[in-house]
Amino acid sequence: MNEELEVEFSKQITREFESAMLYRQLAIELELRDLPGMASWMRSHSSEELSHADRLIEHMTNRDNRPLIGDITIPSVKADTVTEIFEVALDAERDVSEAIRALYRLAQEQGDIDSRPTIDWFVSEQVEEEATVGEIVGRLQLVNEDGSGLLRMDAELASSNV
């Protein structure tokens, strides 16, 4: 892996850590709204983002590259509704998807065949992540902040392995 690709992989590692912190902040927002199931779902996704960072780190170290974690920054969360909280998550997933596509294009441009399996996994993972969060947003829009609908979704997400 050349230096340019190594830098971009490190940037993606940082993005994964940022995503983990964002999901954790969103979990806090849901905890404050007494929605423990949704909060648990967000905490689970925070952990998943950390595992994504670890997967990228492992790929780089296996190739004798040096992963560097950059400054972790997350935007402040401004959400008045539960739907808006999940829309923040969906926007973040879309941003990560675009970053993964850019990493894919760079690896392809540089002919780095060894990165393909790792990047391909992330491309598939992001399609799944966007679909999952998008479905939750769609369902939240259907319940329109109705208490009973929110409580039902909270219970569903509490028991979800998604």
CSV table of N, CA, C and O in Angstrom, one decimal, residues 34-153:
chain,number,residue,atom,x,y,z
A,34,ASP,N,-36.1,8.6,27.6
A,34,ASP,CA,-36.6,7.3,28.2
A,34,ASP,C,-37.0,6.3,27.2
A,34,ASP,O,-38.1,5.6,27.3
A,35,LEU,N,-36.1,6.1,26.2
A,35,LEU,CA,-36.3,5.1,25.2
A,35,LEU,C,-35.1,4.2,25.2
A,35,LEU,O,-34.2,4.2,24.4
A,36,PRO,N,-35.1,3.3,26.2
A,36,PRO,CA,-33.9,2.4,26.5
A,36,PRO,C,-33.6,1.5,25.3
A,36,PRO,O,-32.4,1.1,25.1
A,37,GLY,N,-34.6,1.0,24.6
A,37,GLY,CA,-34.4,0.1,23.5
A,37,GLY,C,-33.7,0.7,22.4
A,37,GLY,O,-32.7,0.2,21.8
A,38,MET,N,-34.1,1.9,22.0
A,38,MET,CA,-33.5,2.6,21.0
A,38,MET,C,-32.0,3.0,21.4
A,38,MET,O,-31.1,3.0,20.6
A,39,ALA,N,-31.9,3.4,22.6
A,39,ALA,CA,-30.6,3.8,23.1
A,39,ALA,C,-29.6,2.6,23.1
A,39,ALA,O,-28.5,2.7,22.7
A,40,SER,N,-30.1,1.4,23.4
A,40,SER,CA,-29.3,0.2,23.4
A,40,SER,C,-28.9,-0.1,21.9
A,40,SER,O,-27.8,-0.5,21.7
A,41,TRP,N,-29.9,0.1,21.0
A,41,TRP,CA,-29.6,-0.1,19.6
A,41,TRP,C,-28.4,0.8,19.1
A,41,TRP,O,-27.5,0.4,18.4
A,42,MET,N,-28.5,2.1,19.5
A,42,MET,CA,-27.5,3.0,19.2
A,42,MET,C,-26.1,2.6,19.8
A,42,MET,O,-25.1,2.7,19.2
A,43,ARG,N,-26.1,2.2,21.1
A,43,ARG,CA,-24.9,1.8,21.7
A,43,ARG,C,-24.3,0.6,21.0
A,43,ARG,O,-23.1,0.5,20.8
A,44,SER,N,-25.1,-0.3,20.6
A,44,SER,CA,-24.7,-1.5,19.8
A,44,SER,C,-24.0,-1.1,18.5
A,44,SER,O,-23.0,-1.6,18.1
A,45,HIS,N,-24.6,-0.1,17.8
A,45,HIS,CA,-24.0,0.4,16.6
A,45,HIS,C,-22.7,1.2,16.9
A,45,HIS,O,-21.8,1.2,16.0
A,46,SER,N,-22.6,1.8,18.0
A,46,SER,CA,-21.4,2.5,18.4
A,46,SER,C,-20.3,1.4,18.5
A,46,SER,O,-19.2,1.6,17.9
A,47,SER,N,-20.6,0.3,19.1
A,47,SER,CA,-19.6,-0.8,19.2
A,47,SER,C,-19.2,-1.4,17.8
A,47,SER,O,-18.1,-1.7,17.6
A,48,GLU,N,-20.2,-1.5,17.0
A,48,GLU,CA,-20.0,-2.0,15.6
A,48,GLU,C,-19.0,-1.1,14.9
A,48,GLU,O,-18.2,-1.6,14.1
A,49,GLU,N,-19.2,0.2,15.0
A,49,GLU,CA,-18.3,1.2,14.3
A,49,GLU,C,-16.9,1.0,14.8
A,49,GLU,O,-15.9,1.1,14.1
A,50,LEU,N,-16.7,0.7,16.1
A,50,LEU,CA,-15.4,0.5,16.7
A,50,LEU,C,-14.8,-0.8,16.0
A,50,LEU,O,-13.6,-0.8,15.7
A,51,SER,N,-15.6,-1.8,15.8
A,51,SER,CA,-15.1,-3.0,15.2
A,51,SER,C,-14.7,-2.8,13.7
A,51,SER,O,-13.8,-3.4,13.2
A,52,HIS,N,-15.4,-1.8,13.1
A,52,HIS,CA,-15.1,-1.4,11.7
A,52,HIS,C,-13.7,-0.8,11.7
A,52,HIS,O,-12.8,-1.1,10.8
A,53,ALA,N,-13.4,0.1,12.7
A,53,ALA,CA,-12.1,0.7,12.8
A,53,ALA,C,-11.0,-0.4,13.0
A,53,ALA,O,-10.0,-0.4,12.3
A,54,ASP,N,-11.3,-1.4,13.8
A,54,ASP,CA,-10.4,-2.4,14.1
A,54,ASP,C,-10.1,-3.3,12.8
A,54,ASP,O,-9.0,-3.7,12.6
A,55,ARG,N,-11.1,-3.5,12.1
A,55,ARG,CA,-11.0,-4.2,10.8
A,55,ARG,C,-10.0,-3.5,9.9
A,55,ARG,O,-9.2,-4.1,9.2
A,56,LEU,N,-10.2,-2.2,9.8
A,56,LEU,CA,-9.3,-1.4,8.9
A,56,LEU,C,-7.8,-1.4,9.5
A,56,LEU,O,-6.9,-1.5,8.7
A,57,ILE,N,-7.7,-1.3,10.8
A,57,ILE,CA,-6.4,-1.3,11.4
A,57,ILE,C,-5.7,-2.6,11.1
A,57,ILE,O,-4.5,-2.7,10.8
A,58,GLU,N,-6.4,-3.7,11.3
A,58,GLU,CA,-5.9,-5.0,11.1
A,58,GLU,C,-5.4,-5.2,9.6
A,58,GLU,O,-4.3,-5.7,9.3
A,59,HIS,N,-6.2,-4.7,8.7
A,59,HIS,CA,-5.8,-4.8,7.3
A,59,HIS,C,-4.5,-4.0,7.0
A,59,HIS,O,-3.6,-4.6,6.4
A,60,MET,N,-4.4,-2.9,7.6
A,60,MET,CA,-3.2,-2.1,7.4
A,60,MET,C,-2.0,-2.7,8.1
A,60,MET,O,-0.9,-2.8,7.5
A,61,THR,N,-2.1,-3.2,9.3
A,61,THR,CA,-1.0,-3.8,10.0
A,61,THR,C,-0.6,-5.1,9.4
A,61,THR,O,0.6,-5.4,9.4
A,62,ASN,N,-1.5,-5.8,8.9
A,62,ASN,CA,-1.2,-7.1,8.2
A,62,ASN,C,-0.3,-6.8,7.0
A,62,ASN,O,0.4,-7.7,6.5
A,63,ARG,N,-0.4,-5.6,6.5
A,63,ARG,CA,0.4,-5.3,5.3
A,63,ARG,C,1.6,-4.4,5.6
A,63,ARG,O,2.2,-3.8,4.8
A,64,ASP,N,1.9,-4.4,6.9
A,64,ASP,CA,3.1,-3.6,7.4
A,64,ASP,C,2.9,-2.1,7.1
A,64,ASP,O,3.9,-1.4,6.9
A,65,ASN,N,1.7,-1.6,7.2
A,65,ASN,CA,1.5,-0.2,7.1
A,65,ASN,C,1.2,0.3,8.5
A,65,ASN,O,0.9,-0.5,9.4
A,66,ARG,N,1.3,1.6,8.7
A,66,ARG,CA,1.1,2.2,10.0
A,66,ARG,C,-0.2,3.0,10.1
A,66,ARG,O,-0.3,4.1,9.6
A,67,PRO,N,-1.2,2.4,10.7
A,67,PRO,CA,-2.5,3.2,10.8
A,67,PRO,C,-2.3,4.3,11.9
A,67,PRO,O,-1.7,4.1,12.9
A,68,LEU,N,-2.8,5.4,11.5
A,68,LEU,CA,-2.8,6.6,12.5
A,68,LEU,C,-4.2,7.1,12.7
A,68,LEU,O,-4.9,7.4,11.7
A,69,ILE,N,-4.6,7.2,13.9
A,69,ILE,CA,-5.9,7.7,14.3
A,69,ILE,C,-5.8,9.2,14.4
A,69,ILE,O,-4.9,9.8,15.1
A,70,GLY,N,-6.6,9.9,13.6
A,70,GLY,CA,-6.5,11.4,13.6
A,70,GLY,C,-7.4,12.0,14.7
A,70,GLY,O,-7.9,11.2,15.6
A,71,ASP,N,-7.5,13.3,14.7
A,71,ASP,CA,-8.4,14.0,15.7
A,71,ASP,C,-9.8,13.5,15.5
A,71,ASP,O,-10.3,13.5,14.4
A,72,ILE,N,-10.4,13.1,16.6
A,72,ILE,CA,-11.8,12.7,16.6
A,72,ILE,C,-12.7,13.9,16.9
A,72,ILE,O,-12.6,14.5,17.9
A,73,THR,N,-13.6,14.2,15.9
A,73,THR,CA,-14.5,15.3,16.1
A,73,THR,C,-15.9,14.8,15.7
A,73,THR,O,-16.1,14.0,14.7
A,74,ILE,N,-16.9,15.2,16.4
A,74,ILE,CA,-18.3,14.8,16.1
A,74,ILE,C,-19.1,16.1,16.1
A,74,ILE,O,-18.8,17.0,16.9
A,75,PRO,N,-20.1,16.2,15.2
A,75,PRO,CA,-20.9,17.4,15.2
A,75,PRO,C,-21.8,17.4,16.5
A,75,PRO,O,-22.1,16.3,17.0
A,76,SER,N,-22.2,18.6,16.9
A,76,SER,CA,-23.2,18.6,18.0
A,76,SER,C,-24.5,18.1,17.4
A,76,SER,O,-24.8,18.3,16.3
A,77,VAL,N,-25.2,17.3,18.3
A,77,VAL,CA,-26.4,16.7,17.8
A,77,VAL,C,-27.6,17.7,18.1
A,77,VAL,O,-27.8,18.1,19.3
A,78,LYS,N,-28.3,18.1,17.1
A,78,LYS,CA,-29.4,19.0,17.2
A,78,LYS,C,-30.6,18.3,16.6
A,78,LYS,O,-30.8,18.2,15.4
A,79,ALA,N,-31.4,17.7,17.5
A,79,ALA,CA,-32.5,16.9,17.1
A,79,ALA,C,-33.6,17.1,18.1
A,79,ALA,O,-33.5,16.9,19.3
A,80,ASP,N,-34.8,17.6,17.6
A,80,ASP,CA,-35.9,17.8,18.5
A,80,ASP,C,-36.8,16.6,18.6
A,80,ASP,O,-37.6,16.5,19.5
A,81,THR,N,-36.7,15.7,17.7
A,81,THR,CA,-37.6,14.5,17.7
A,81,THR,C,-36.7,13.2,17.6
A,81,THR,O,-35.6,13.3,17.2
A,82,VAL,N,-37.4,12.1,17.9
A,82,VAL,CA,-36.7,10.8,17.7
A,82,VAL,C,-36.4,10.6,16.3
A,82,VAL,O,-35.3,10.1,15.9
A,83,THR,N,-37.3,11.0,15.4
A,83,THR,CA,-37.0,10.8,14.0
A,83,THR,C,-35.8,11.5,13.6
A,83,THR,O,-34.9,11.0,12.8
A,84,GLU,N,-35.6,12.8,14.0
A,84,GLU,CA,-34.5,13.6,13.7
A,84,GLU,C,-33.2,12.9,14.2
A,84,GLU,O,-32.1,13.0,13.6
A,85,ILE,N,-33.2,12.3,15.4
A,85,ILE,CA,-32.1,11.6,15.9
A,85,ILE,C,-31.6,10.5,14.9
A,85,ILE,O,-30.4,10.4,14.6
A,86,PHE,N,-32.6,9.7,14.4
A,86,PHE,CA,-32.2,8.6,13.5
A,86,PHE,C,-31.9,9.2,12.1
A,86,PHE,O,-31.1,8.6,11.4
A,87,GLU,N,-32.4,10.4,11.7
A,87,GLU,CA,-32.0,11.0,10.5
A,87,GLU,C,-30.5,11.5,10.6
A,87,GLU,O,-29.8,11.4,9.6
A,88,VAL,N,-30.1,11.9,11.8
A,88,VAL,CA,-28.7,12.2,12.0
A,88,VAL,C,-27.8,11.0,11.7
A,88,VAL,O,-26.8,11.0,11.0
A,89,ALA,N,-28.2,9.8,12.2
A,89,ALA,CA,-27.5,8.6,12.0
A,89,ALA,C,-27.5,8.2,10.5
A,89,ALA,O,-26.5,7.8,10.0
A,90,LEU,N,-28.6,8.4,9.8
A,90,LEU,CA,-28.7,8.1,8.4
A,90,LEU,C,-27.8,9.0,7.6
A,90,LEU,O,-27.1,8.5,6.7
A,91,ASP,N,-27.8,10.2,7.9
A,91,ASP,CA,-26.9,11.2,7.2
A,91,ASP,C,-25.4,10.8,7.4
A,91,ASP,O,-24.6,10.8,6.5
A,92,ALA,N,-25.1,10.4,8.6
A,92,ALA,CA,-23.7,9.9,8.9
A,92,ALA,C,-23.4,8.7,8.1
A,92,ALA,O,-22.2,8.6,7.6
A,93,GLU,N,-24.3,7.7,8.1
A,93,GLU,CA,-24.0,6.5,7.3
A,93,GLU,C,-23.8,6.8,5.8
A,93,GLU,O,-22.9,6.3,5.1
A,94,ARG,N,-24.6,7.8,5.3
A,94,ARG,CA,-24.4,8.2,3.9
A,94,ARG,C,-23.0,8.8,3.7
A,94,ARG,O,-22.4,8.6,2.6
A,95,ASP,N,-22.6,9.6,4.6
A,95,ASP,CA,-21.3,10.2,4.5
A,95,ASP,C,-20.2,9.1,4.5
A,95,ASP,O,-19.2,9.2,3.8
A,96,VAL,N,-20.3,8.2,5.4
A,96,VAL,CA,-19.3,7.1,5.5
A,96,VAL,C,-19.3,6.3,4.2
A,96,VAL,O,-18.3,5.9,3.7
A,97,SER,N,-20.5,6.0,3.7
A,97,SER,CA,-20.6,5.3,2.4
A,97,SER,C,-19.9,6.0,1.3
A,97,SER,O,-19.1,5.4,0.5
A,98,GLU,N,-20.0,7.3,1.2
A,98,GLU,CA,-19.3,8.1,0.2
A,98,GLU,C,-17.8,8.0,0.4
A,98,GLU,O,-17.0,7.9,-0.6
A,99,ALA,N,-17.4,8.1,1.6
A,99,ALA,CA,-15.9,8.0,1.9
A,99,ALA,C,-15.4,6.6,1.5
A,99,ALA,O,-14.3,6.5,1.0
A,100,ILE,N,-16.2,5.5,1.8
A,100,ILE,CA,-15.7,4.2,1.4
A,100,ILE,C,-15.6,4.1,-0.1
A,100,ILE,O,-14.7,3.5,-0.7
A,101,ARG,N,-16.6,4.7,-0.8
A,101,ARG,CA,-16.6,4.7,-2.3
A,101,ARG,C,-15.3,5.4,-2.8
A,101,ARG,O,-14.7,4.9,-3.8
A,102,ALA,N,-15.0,6.5,-2.2
A,102,ALA,CA,-13.8,7.2,-2.6
A,102,ALA,C,-12.5,6.4,-2.3
A,102,ALA,O,-11.6,6.4,-3.1
A,103,LEU,N,-12.5,5.7,-1.2
A,103,LEU,CA,-11.4,4.8,-0.9
A,103,LEU,C,-11.3,3.7,-1.9
A,103,LEU,O,-10.2,3.3,-2.4
A,104,TYR,N,-12.4,3.1,-2.3
A,104,TYR,CA,-12.5,2.1,-3.4
A,104,TYR,C,-11.9,2.6,-4.7
A,104,TYR,O,-11.0,2.0,-5.3
A,105,ARG,N,-12.3,3.8,-5.1
A,105,ARG,CA,-11.8,4.4,-6.3
A,105,ARG,C,-10.3,4.6,-6.3
A,105,ARG,O,-9.6,4.4,-7.3
A,106,LEU,N,-9.8,5.1,-5.2
A,106,LEU,CA,-8.4,5.4,-5.0
A,106,LEU,C,-7.6,4.0,-5.1
A,106,LEU,O,-6.6,4.0,-5.8
A,107,ALA,N,-8.1,3.0,-4.4
A,107,ALA,CA,-7.4,1.7,-4.4
A,107,ALA,C,-7.4,1.2,-5.9
A,107,ALA,O,-6.4,0.6,-6.3
A,108,GLN,N,-8.5,1.3,-6.5
A,108,GLN,CA,-8.6,0.8,-7.9
A,108,GLN,C,-7.7,1.6,-8.8
A,108,GLN,O,-7.0,1.0,-9.6
A,109,GLU,N,-7.7,2.9,-8.7
A,109,GLU,CA,-6.8,3.8,-9.5
A,109,GLU,C,-5.3,3.4,-9.3
A,109,GLU,O,-4.5,3.4,-10.2
A,110,GLN,N,-5.0,3.0,-8.1
A,110,GLN,CA,-3.6,2.7,-7.8
A,110,GLN,C,-3.3,1.2,-8.0
A,110,GLN,O,-2.1,0.8,-7.8
A,111,GLY,N,-4.3,0.5,-8.4
A,111,GLY,CA,-4.1,-1.0,-8.7
A,111,GLY,C,-3.8,-1.8,-7.4
A,111,GLY,O,-3.1,-2.8,-7.5
A,112,ASP,N,-4.3,-1.3,-6.3
A,112,ASP,CA,-4.0,-2.0,-5.0
A,112,ASP,C,-5.0,-3.2,-4.9
A,112,ASP,O,-6.1,-3.0,-4.2
A,113,ILE,N,-4.7,-4.3,-5.5
A,113,ILE,CA,-5.6,-5.4,-5.5
A,113,ILE,C,-5.8,-6.0,-4.1
A,113,ILE,O,-6.9,-6.5,-3.7
A,114,ASP,N,-4.8,-5.9,-3.2
A,114,ASP,CA,-4.9,-6.5,-1.9
A,114,ASP,C,-5.9,-5.8,-1.0
A,114,ASP,O,-6.4,-6.4,0.0
A,115,SER,N,-6.3,-4.6,-1.3
A,115,SER,CA,-7.3,-3.8,-0.5
A,115,SER,C,-8.7,-4.2,-0.9
A,115,SER,O,-9.6,-3.9,-0.2
A,116,ARG,N,-8.9,-4.8,-2.1
A,116,ARG,CA,-10.2,-5.0,-2.6
A,116,ARG,C,-11.1,-5.8,-1.7
A,116,ARG,O,-12.2,-5.4,-1.4
A,117,PRO,N,-10.7,-7.0,-1.1
A,117,PRO,CA,-11.6,-7.7,-0.2
A,117,PRO,C,-12.1,-6.9,1.0
A,117,PRO,O,-13.2,-7.0,1.3
A,118,THR,N,-11.2,-6.2,1.6
A,118,THR,CA,-11.6,-5.3,2.7
A,118,THR,C,-12.5,-4.2,2.3
A,118,THR,O,-13.6,-4.1,2.9
A,119,ILE,N,-12.2,-3.5,1.2
A,119,ILE,CA,-13.1,-2.4,0.8
A,119,ILE,C,-14.4,-3.0,0.3
A,119,ILE,O,-15.4,-2.4,0.6
A,120,ASP,N,-14.4,-4.1,-0.4
A,120,ASP,CA,-15.6,-4.7,-0.9
A,120,ASP,C,-16.5,-5.0,0.3
A,120,ASP,O,-17.8,-4.8,0.2
A,121,TRP,N,-15.9,-5.5,1.4
A,121,TRP,CA,-16.7,-5.8,2.6
A,121,TRP,C,-17.4,-4.6,3.1
A,121,TRP,O,-18.6,-4.6,3.4
A,122,PHE,N,-16.7,-3.5,3.1
A,122,PHE,CA,-17.2,-2.2,3.6
A,122,PHE,C,-18.3,-1.7,2.7
A,122,PHE,O,-19.3,-1.1,3.2
A,123,VAL,N,-18.1,-1.8,1.4
A,123,VAL,CA,-19.2,-1.4,0.5
A,123,VAL,C,-20.5,-2.1,0.8
A,123,VAL,O,-21.5,-1.5,0.9
A,124,SER,N,-20.4,-3.4,0.9
A,124,SER,CA,-21.6,-4.2,1.2
A,124,SER,C,-22.2,-3.8,2.6
A,124,SER,O,-23.4,-3.7,2.7
A,125,GLU,N,-21.3,-3.6,3.6
A,125,GLU,CA,-21.8,-3.3,4.9
A,125,GLU,C,-22.5,-1.9,4.9
A,125,GLU,O,-23.5,-1.8,5.6
A,126,GLN,N,-22.0,-1.0,4.1
A,126,GLN,CA,-22.6,0.3,4.1
A,126,GLN,C,-24.0,0.3,3.4
A,126,GLN,O,-24.9,1.0,3.8
A,127,VAL,N,-24.1,-0.5,2.4
A,127,VAL,CA,-25.5,-0.7,1.8
A,127,VAL,C,-26.4,-1.2,2.8
A,127,VAL,O,-27.6,-0.7,3.0
A,128,GLU,N,-26.0,-2.2,3.6
A,128,GLU,CA,-26.9,-2.7,4.6
A,128,GLU,C,-27.2,-1.7,5.7
A,128,GLU,O,-28.3,-1.6,6.2
A,129,GLU,N,-26.1,-1.0,6.1
A,129,GLU,CA,-26.3,0.0,7.2
A,129,GLU,C,-27.3,1.1,6.8
A,129,GLU,O,-28.2,1.5,7.5
A,130,GLU,N,-27.1,1.6,5.6
A,130,GLU,CA,-28.1,2.7,5.1
A,130,GLU,C,-29.5,2.1,5.0
A,130,GLU,O,-30.4,2.8,5.3
A,131,ALA,N,-29.6,0.9,4.5
A,131,ALA,CA,-31.0,0.3,4.4
A,131,ALA,C,-31.6,0.2,5.8
A,131,ALA,O,-32.8,0.5,6.0
A,132,THR,N,-30.9,-0.3,6.7
A,132,THR,CA,-31.4,-0.5,8.1
A,132,THR,C,-31.8,0.8,8.7
A,132,THR,O,-33.0,0.9,9.2
A,133,VAL,N,-30.9,1.8,8.7
A,133,VAL,CA,-31.3,3.0,9.4
A,133,VAL,C,-32.4,3.7,8.6
A,133,VAL,O,-33.3,4.3,9.1
A,134,GLY,N,-32.3,3.6,7.2
A,134,GLY,CA,-33.4,4.2,6.4
A,134,GLY,C,-34.8,3.6,6.7
A,134,GLY,O,-35.8,4.3,6.7
A,135,GLU,N,-34.8,2.3,7.0
A,135,GLU,CA,-36.1,1.7,7.3
A,135,GLU,C,-36.6,2.2,8.7
A,135,GLU,O,-37.8,2.5,8.8
A,136,ILE,N,-35.7,2.3,9.6
A,136,ILE,CA,-36.1,2.9,10.9
A,136,ILE,C,-36.6,4.3,10.8
A,136,ILE,O,-37.7,4.6,11.3
A,137,VAL,N,-36.0,5.1,10.0
A,137,VAL,CA,-36.4,6.5,9.8
A,137,VAL,C,-37.8,6.4,9.1
A,137,VAL,O,-38.7,7.2,9.5
A,138,GLY,N,-38.0,5.6,8.1
A,138,GLY,CA,-39.3,5.5,7.5
A,138,GLY,C,-40.4,5.1,8.4
A,138,GLY,O,-41.5,5.6,8.4
A,139,ARG,N,-40.1,4.1,9.3
A,139,ARG,CA,-41.1,3.7,10.3
A,139,ARG,C,-41.4,4.8,11.3
A,139,ARG,O,-42.5,5.0,11.7
A,140,LEU,N,-40.3,5.5,11.7
A,140,LEU,CA,-40.6,6.6,12.6
A,140,LEU,C,-41.4,7.7,12.0
A,140,LEU,O,-42.2,8.3,12.7
A,141,GLN,N,-41.2,8.0,10.7
A,141,GLN,CA,-42.0,9.0,10.1
A,141,GLN,C,-43.5,8.5,10.0
A,141,GLN,O,-44.4,9.3,10.2
A,142,LEU,N,-43.7,7.2,9.9
A,142,LEU,CA,-45.1,6.7,9.9
A,142,LEU,C,-45.8,6.9,11.3
A,142,LEU,O,-46.9,7.2,11.4
A,143,VAL,N,-45.0,6.7,12.4
A,143,VAL,CA,-45.6,6.8,13.7
A,143,VAL,C,-45.7,8.3,14.1
A,143,VAL,O,-46.5,8.6,15.0
A,144,ASN,N,-44.9,9.2,13.5
A,144,ASN,CA,-45.1,10.6,13.6
A,144,ASN,C,-45.0,11.0,15.1
A,144,ASN,O,-45.9,11.8,15.6
A,145,GLU,N,-44.0,10.5,15.8
A,145,GLU,CA,-43.8,10.9,17.2
A,145,GLU,C,-45.0,10.5,18.2
A,145,GLU,O,-45.1,10.9,19.3
A,146,ASP,N,-45.8,9.6,17.7
A,146,ASP,CA,-46.9,9.1,18.5
A,146,ASP,C,-46.3,8.2,19.6
A,146,ASP,O,-45.5,7.3,19.3
A,147,GLY,N,-46.7,8.4,20.8
A,147,GLY,CA,-46.1,7.7,22.0
A,147,GLY,C,-46.2,6.2,21.9
A,147,GLY,O,-45.2,5.5,22.1
A,148,SER,N,-47.4,5.7,21.5
A,148,SER,CA,-47.5,4.3,21.5
A,148,SER,C,-46.6,3.7,20.4
A,148,SER,O,-46.0,2.6,20.5
A,149,GLY,N,-46.6,4.4,19.3
A,149,GLY,CA,-45.7,3.9,18.2
A,149,GLY,C,-44.2,3.9,18.5
A,149,GLY,O,-43.5,3.0,18.2
A,150,LEU,N,-43.8,5.0,19.2
A,150,LEU,CA,-42.4,5.1,19.6
A,150,LEU,C,-42.1,4.0,20.6
A,150,LEU,O,-41.0,3.4,20.6
A,151,LEU,N,-43.0,3.7,21.6
A,151,LEU,CA,-42.8,2.7,22.5
A,151,LEU,C,-42.7,1.3,21.9
A,151,LEU,O,-41.9,0.5,22.3
A,152,ARG,N,-43.5,1.1,20.9
A,152,ARG,CA,-43.4,-0.2,20.1
A,152,ARG,C,-42.1,-0.3,19.4
A,152,ARG,O,-41.4,-1.4,19.5
A,153,MET,N,-41.7,0.7,18.8
A,153,MET,CA,-40.4,0.7,18.1
A,153,MET,C,-39.2,0.5,19.1
A,153,MET,O,-38.3,-0.1,18.8
